[in-house]
Coordinates of C-alpha atoms in Angstrom, one line a residue:
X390 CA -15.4 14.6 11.1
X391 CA -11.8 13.3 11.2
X392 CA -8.7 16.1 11.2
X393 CA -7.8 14.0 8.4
X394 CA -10.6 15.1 6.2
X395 CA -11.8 11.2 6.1
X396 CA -13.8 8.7 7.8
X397 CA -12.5 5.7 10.3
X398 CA -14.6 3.1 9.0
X399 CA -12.5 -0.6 8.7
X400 CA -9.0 1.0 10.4
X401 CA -7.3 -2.1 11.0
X402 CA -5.6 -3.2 14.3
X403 CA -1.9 -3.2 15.0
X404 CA 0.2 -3.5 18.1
X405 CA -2.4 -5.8 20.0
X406 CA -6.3 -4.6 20.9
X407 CA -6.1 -1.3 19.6
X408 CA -2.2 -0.1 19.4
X409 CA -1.3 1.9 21.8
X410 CA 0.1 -0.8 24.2
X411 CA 3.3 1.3 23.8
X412 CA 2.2 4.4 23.7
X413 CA 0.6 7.1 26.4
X414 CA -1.6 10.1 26.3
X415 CA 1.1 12.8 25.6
X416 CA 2.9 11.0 22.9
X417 CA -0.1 9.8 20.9
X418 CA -1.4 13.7 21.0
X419 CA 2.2 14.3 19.7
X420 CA 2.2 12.1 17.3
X421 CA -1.7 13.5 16.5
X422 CA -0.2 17.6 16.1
X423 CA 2.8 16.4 14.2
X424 CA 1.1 14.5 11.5
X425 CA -1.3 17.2 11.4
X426 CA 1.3 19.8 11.0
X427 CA 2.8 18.1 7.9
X428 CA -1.0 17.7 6.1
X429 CA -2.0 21.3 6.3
X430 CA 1.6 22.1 5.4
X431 CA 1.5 20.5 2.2
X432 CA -1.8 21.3 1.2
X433 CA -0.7 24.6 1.7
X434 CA 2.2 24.3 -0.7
X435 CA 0.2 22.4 -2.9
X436 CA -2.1 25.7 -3.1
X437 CA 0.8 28.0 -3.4
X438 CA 2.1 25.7 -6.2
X439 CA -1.4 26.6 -7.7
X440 CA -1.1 30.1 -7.7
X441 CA 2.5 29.8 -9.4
X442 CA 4.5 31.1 -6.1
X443 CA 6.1 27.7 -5.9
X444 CA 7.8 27.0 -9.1
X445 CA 9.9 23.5 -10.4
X446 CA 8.8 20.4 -8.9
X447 CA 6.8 19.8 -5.7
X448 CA 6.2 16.7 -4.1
X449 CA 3.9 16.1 -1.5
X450 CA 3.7 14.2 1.5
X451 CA 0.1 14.1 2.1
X452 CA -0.6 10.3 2.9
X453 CA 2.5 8.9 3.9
X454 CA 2.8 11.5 7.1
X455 CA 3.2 8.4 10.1
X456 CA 6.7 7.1 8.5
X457 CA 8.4 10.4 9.0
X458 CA 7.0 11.2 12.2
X459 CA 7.4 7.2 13.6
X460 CA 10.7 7.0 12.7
X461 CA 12.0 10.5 13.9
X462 CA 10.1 9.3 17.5
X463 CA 13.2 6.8 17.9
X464 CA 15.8 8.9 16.5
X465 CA 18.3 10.0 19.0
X466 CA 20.7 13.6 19.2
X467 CA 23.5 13.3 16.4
X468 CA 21.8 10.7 14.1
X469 CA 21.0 11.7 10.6
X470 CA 18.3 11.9 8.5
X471 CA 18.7 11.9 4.3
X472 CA 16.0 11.3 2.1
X473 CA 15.0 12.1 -1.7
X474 CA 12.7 15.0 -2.9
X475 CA 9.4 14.1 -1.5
X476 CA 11.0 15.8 1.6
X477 CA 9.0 18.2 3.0
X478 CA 7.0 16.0 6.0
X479 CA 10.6 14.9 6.9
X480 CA 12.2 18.3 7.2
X481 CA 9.3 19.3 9.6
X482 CA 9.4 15.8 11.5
X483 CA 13.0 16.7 12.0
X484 CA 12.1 20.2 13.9
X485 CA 12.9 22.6 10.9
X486 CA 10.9 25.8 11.2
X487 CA 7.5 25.9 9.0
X488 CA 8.4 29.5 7.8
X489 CA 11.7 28.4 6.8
X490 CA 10.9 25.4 4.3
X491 CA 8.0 27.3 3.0
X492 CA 10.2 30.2 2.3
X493 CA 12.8 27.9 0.5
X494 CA 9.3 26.4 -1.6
X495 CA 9.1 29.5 -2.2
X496 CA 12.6 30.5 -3.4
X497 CA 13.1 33.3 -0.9
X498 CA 16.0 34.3 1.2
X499 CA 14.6 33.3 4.5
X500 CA 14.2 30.4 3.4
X501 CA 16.5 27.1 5.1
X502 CA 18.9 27.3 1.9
X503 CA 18.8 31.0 1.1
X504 CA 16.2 30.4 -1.4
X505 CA 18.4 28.5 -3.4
X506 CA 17.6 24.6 -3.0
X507 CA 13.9 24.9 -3.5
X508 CA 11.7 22.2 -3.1
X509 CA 14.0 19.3 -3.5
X510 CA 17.2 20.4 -2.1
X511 CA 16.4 21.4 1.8
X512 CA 19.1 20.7 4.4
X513 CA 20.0 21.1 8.2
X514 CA 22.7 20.3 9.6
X515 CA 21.1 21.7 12.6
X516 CA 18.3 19.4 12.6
X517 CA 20.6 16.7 11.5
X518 CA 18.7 16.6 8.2
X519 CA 21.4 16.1 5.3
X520 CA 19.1 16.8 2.1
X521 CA 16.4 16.1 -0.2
X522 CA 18.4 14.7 -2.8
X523 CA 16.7 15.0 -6.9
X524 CA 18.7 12.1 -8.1
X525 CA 16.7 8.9 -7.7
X526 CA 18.5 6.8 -5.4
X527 CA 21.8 9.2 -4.7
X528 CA 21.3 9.6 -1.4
X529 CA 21.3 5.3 -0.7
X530 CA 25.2 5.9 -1.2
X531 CA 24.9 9.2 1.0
X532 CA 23.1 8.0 3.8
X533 CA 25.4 4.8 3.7
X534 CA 28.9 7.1 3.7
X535 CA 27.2 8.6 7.1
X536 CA 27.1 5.4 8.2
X537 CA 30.0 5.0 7.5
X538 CA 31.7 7.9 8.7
X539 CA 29.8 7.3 12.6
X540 CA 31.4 3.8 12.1
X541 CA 34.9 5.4 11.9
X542 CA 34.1 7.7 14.6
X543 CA 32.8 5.3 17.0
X544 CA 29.8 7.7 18.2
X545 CA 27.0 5.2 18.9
X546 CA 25.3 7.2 16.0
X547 CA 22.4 5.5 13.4
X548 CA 22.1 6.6 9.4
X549 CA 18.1 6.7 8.5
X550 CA 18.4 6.5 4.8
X551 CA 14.9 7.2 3.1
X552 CA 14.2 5.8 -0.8
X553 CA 10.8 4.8 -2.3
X554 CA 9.9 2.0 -4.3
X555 CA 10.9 3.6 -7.6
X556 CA 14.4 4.0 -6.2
X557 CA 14.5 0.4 -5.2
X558 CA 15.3 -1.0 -8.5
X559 CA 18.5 1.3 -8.8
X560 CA 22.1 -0.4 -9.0
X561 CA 23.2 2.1 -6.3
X562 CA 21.0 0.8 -4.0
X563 CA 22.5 -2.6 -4.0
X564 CA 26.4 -1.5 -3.7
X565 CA 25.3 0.3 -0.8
X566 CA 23.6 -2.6 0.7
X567 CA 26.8 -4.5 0.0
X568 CA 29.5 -2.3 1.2
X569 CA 26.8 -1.6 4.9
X570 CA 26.5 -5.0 5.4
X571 CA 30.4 -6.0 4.7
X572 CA 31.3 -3.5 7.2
X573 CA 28.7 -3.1 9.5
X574 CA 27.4 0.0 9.2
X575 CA 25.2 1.4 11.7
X576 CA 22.4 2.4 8.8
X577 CA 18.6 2.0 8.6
X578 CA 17.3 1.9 5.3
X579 CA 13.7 2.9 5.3
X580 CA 11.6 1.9 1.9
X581 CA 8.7 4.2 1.7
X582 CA 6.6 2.0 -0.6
X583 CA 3.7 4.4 -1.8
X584 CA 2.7 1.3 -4.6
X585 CA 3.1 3.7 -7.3
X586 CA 7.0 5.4 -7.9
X587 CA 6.2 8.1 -10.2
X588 CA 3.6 6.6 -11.9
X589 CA 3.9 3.1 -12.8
X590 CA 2.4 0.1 -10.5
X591 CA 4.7 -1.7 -8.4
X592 CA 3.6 -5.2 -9.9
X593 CA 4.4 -4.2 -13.3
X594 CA 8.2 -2.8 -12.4
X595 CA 9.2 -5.3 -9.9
X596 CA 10.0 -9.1 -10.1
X597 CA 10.0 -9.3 -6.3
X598 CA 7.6 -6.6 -5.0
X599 CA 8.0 -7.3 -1.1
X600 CA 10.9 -5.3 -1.0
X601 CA 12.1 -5.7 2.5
X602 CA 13.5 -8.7 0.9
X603 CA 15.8 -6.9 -1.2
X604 CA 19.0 -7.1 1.2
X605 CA 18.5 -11.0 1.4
X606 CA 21.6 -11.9 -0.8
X607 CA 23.6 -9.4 1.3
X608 CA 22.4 -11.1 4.3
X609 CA 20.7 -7.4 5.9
X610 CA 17.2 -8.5 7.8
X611 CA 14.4 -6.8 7.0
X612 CA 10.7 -6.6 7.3
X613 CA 7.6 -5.2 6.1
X614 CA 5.2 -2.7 7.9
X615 CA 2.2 -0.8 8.1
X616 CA 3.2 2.4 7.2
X617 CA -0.1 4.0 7.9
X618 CA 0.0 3.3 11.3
X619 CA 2.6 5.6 13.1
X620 CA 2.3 3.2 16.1
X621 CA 3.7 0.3 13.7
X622 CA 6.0 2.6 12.6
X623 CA 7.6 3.5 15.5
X624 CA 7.8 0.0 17.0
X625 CA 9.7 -1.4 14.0
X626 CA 12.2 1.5 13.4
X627 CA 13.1 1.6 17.1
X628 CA 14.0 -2.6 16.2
X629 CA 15.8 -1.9 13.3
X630 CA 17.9 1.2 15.2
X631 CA 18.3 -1.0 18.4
X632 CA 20.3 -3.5 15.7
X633 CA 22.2 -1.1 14.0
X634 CA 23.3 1.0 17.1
X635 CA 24.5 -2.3 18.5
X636 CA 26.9 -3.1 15.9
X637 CA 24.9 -5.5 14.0
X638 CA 24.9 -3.5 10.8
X639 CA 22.1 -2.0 8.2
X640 CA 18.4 -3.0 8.9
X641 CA 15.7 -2.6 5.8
X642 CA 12.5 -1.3 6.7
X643 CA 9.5 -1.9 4.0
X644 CA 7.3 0.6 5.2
X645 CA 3.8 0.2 3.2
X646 CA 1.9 3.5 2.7
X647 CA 0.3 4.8 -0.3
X648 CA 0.2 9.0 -1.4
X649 CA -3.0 10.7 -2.2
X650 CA -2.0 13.4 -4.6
X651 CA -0.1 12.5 -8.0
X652 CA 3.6 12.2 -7.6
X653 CA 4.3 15.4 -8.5
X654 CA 2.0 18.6 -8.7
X655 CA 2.1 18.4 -12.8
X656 CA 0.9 14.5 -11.8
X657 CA -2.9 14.1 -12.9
X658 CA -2.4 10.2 -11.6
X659 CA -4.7 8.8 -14.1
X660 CA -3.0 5.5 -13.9
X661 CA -5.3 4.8 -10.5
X662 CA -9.1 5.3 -10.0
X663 CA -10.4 7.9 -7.6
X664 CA -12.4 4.8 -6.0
X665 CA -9.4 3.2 -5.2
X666 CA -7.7 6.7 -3.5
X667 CA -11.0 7.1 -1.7
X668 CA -11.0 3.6 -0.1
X669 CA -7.5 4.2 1.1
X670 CA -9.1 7.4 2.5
X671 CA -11.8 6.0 4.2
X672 CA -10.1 3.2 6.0
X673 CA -6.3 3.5 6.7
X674 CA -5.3 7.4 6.8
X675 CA -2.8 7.5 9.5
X676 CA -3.6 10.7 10.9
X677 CA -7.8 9.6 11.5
X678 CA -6.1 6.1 13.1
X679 CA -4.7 8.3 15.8
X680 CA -7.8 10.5 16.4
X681 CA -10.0 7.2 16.9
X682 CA -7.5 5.7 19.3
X683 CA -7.3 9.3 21.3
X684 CA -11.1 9.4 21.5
X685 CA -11.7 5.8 22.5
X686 CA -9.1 5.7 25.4
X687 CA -10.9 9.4 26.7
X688 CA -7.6 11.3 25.8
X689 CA -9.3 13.9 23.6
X690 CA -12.5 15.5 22.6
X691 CA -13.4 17.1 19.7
X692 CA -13.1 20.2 21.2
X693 CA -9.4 19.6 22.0
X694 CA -8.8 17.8 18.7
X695 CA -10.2 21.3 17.3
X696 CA -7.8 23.2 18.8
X697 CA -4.9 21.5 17.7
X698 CA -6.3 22.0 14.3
X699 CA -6.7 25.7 15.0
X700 CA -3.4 25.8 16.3
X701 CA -2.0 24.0 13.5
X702 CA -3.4 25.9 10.9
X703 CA -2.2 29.1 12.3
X704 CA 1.4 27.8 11.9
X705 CA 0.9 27.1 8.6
X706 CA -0.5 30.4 7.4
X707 CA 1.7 32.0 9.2
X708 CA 4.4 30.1 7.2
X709 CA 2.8 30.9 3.9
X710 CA 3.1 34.9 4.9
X711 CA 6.6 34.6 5.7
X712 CA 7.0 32.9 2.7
X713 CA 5.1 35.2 0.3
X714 CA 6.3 38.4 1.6
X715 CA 10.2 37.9 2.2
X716 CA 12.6 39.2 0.0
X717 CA 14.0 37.1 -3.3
X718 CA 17.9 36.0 -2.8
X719 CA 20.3 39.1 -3.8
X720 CA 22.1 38.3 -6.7
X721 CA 25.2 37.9 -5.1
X722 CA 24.2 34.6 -3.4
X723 CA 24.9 33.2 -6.9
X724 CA 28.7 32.8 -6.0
X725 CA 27.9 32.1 -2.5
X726 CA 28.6 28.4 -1.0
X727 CA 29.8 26.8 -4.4
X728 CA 33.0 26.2 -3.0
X729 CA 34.2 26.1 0.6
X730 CA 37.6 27.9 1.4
X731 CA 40.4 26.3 2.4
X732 CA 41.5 26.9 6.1
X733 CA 44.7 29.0 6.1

């Protein structure tokens, strides 16, 4: 049975015979444990959500786990990372410790933002991660002023701006498109396109749904990709950041990938049929892909793939622990880092 909790059956081909012209061994088990990590993370949270430890909003990642961990293969020392609130998978993609963005989930004070962002307001500065963002679409305009700002500097460095295709539609989208392409900004704007936005079909909210098109009347290429293959993933994102590191400006990356769980936790997602979440199961779950490319090139056994399951597993439950058991925020850290002091 697959890591993923699915079967393989109809995985489609990408990259030539069987998609790993580009990749070896060590990164493909990488890419394998990574993907991994994210699932059982957020089916953790989605259990501690259950049991009320996790309050607010909660979005999970579960599905759409080969974008975050494609792109971040290409993504270089120094270059940022800004996305909206379905953040989680990108905060651990990124390198940010599993205790600490459980902890936040879980509004403590070891968590990454003292407890005090919660699920959709994470940030790392360390790990060059610059926020989940709750606004739809606020951080296009974000991730496009940290274009801009590398621009100024001259540093060689590459914005990855995430949105999905709910955000697409949003009038800040476009004025950032505008103002990266005018000037060149070195930005990649990564469309996760899970079909669905919060809840309504992409065919019924968009004229144009093949929205690696959008930045055509601002003259920004684009293209559309396989989103559940972390292969395809990386291939195109290292393209798009080759083009904005040069100078070229923005790049738009469709990437088409779909979510298994509602868009929220309070999501029952009766707008699709089970059927229809089970064939996406069956035959294009990014994290089974891997497996059946691992096993057919010899690169793993079951046994090993076990292990890393094992392994994985005790990360996250280790994670949930911390998260349970350390202490709430004091209340001072109410008037903490509302304002930042002037330098004398």
């Amino acid at each position: 049975m697959a890591r993923g909790q699915t079967g393989g059956a109809g995985r489609r081909k990408a990259n030539g015979a069987d998609g790993v012209s580009s990749a070896g061994k060590d990164e493909l088990l990488k890419f394998y444990r990574d993907m991994l990590l994210i699932r059982r993370f957020e089916e953790r949270a989605g259990q501690l959500y259950g049991m009320g430890l996790i309050g607010g909003f909660c979005h999970l990642y579960i599905g759409q786990e080969a974008i975050a961990v494609g792109v971040q293969a290409v993504k270089q020392p120094g270059d940022e990372v800004i996305t909206g609130y379905r953040d989680h998978g990108h905060m651990l993609a990124c390198g940010m410790d599993p205790r600490e963005v459980m902890a936040e989930l879980t509004g403590r004070a070891g968590g990454s933002s003292k407890g005090k962002g919660g699920s959709m307001h994470m940030f790392s500065t360390e790990a060059d991660f610059y926020g989940g963002h709750g606004i739809v679409g606020a951080q296009v305009p974000l991730g496009t002023g940290l274009a801009f700002a590398n621009k100024y500097r001259d540093n060689g460095k590459v914005s990855f701006t995430y949105f999905g295709d709910g955000a697409a539609n949003q009038g800040q989208v476009y004025e950032s498109f505008n103002m990266a392409e005018l000037w060149r900004l070195p930005v990649v704007y990564v469309i996760e396109n899970n079909q669905y936005a919060m809840g309504t079909a992409i065919e019924r909210s968009s004229s144009e749904t093949e929205l690696f098109r959008r930045g055509a009347s601002f003259r920004i290429p684009g293209e559309q990709v396989d989103g559940m293959d972390v292969l395809a993933v990386k291939a195109a994102a290292q393209k798009a950041a080759d083009h904005a590191r040069s100078g070229k400006g923005p790049y738009i990356l469709e990437m088409k990938t779909y979510r298994y769980r509602g868009h929220s936790m309070s999501d029952p997602a009766k707008y699709r049929t089970r059927e229809e979440v089970d064939e996406v199961r069956k035959t294009r779950d990014p994290i089974d892909h891997v497996e059946e490319l691992l096993e057919k090139h010899g690169w793993a056994d079951e046994a090993t793939l076990k292990a890393i399951d094992a392994e994985v597993k005790r990360i996250v439950a280790d994670a949930a622990e911390f998260a349970r058991t350390s202490p709430e925020p004091d209340p001072s850290e109410l008037y903490t880092d509302v304002y930042t002091e002037a330098r004398a």
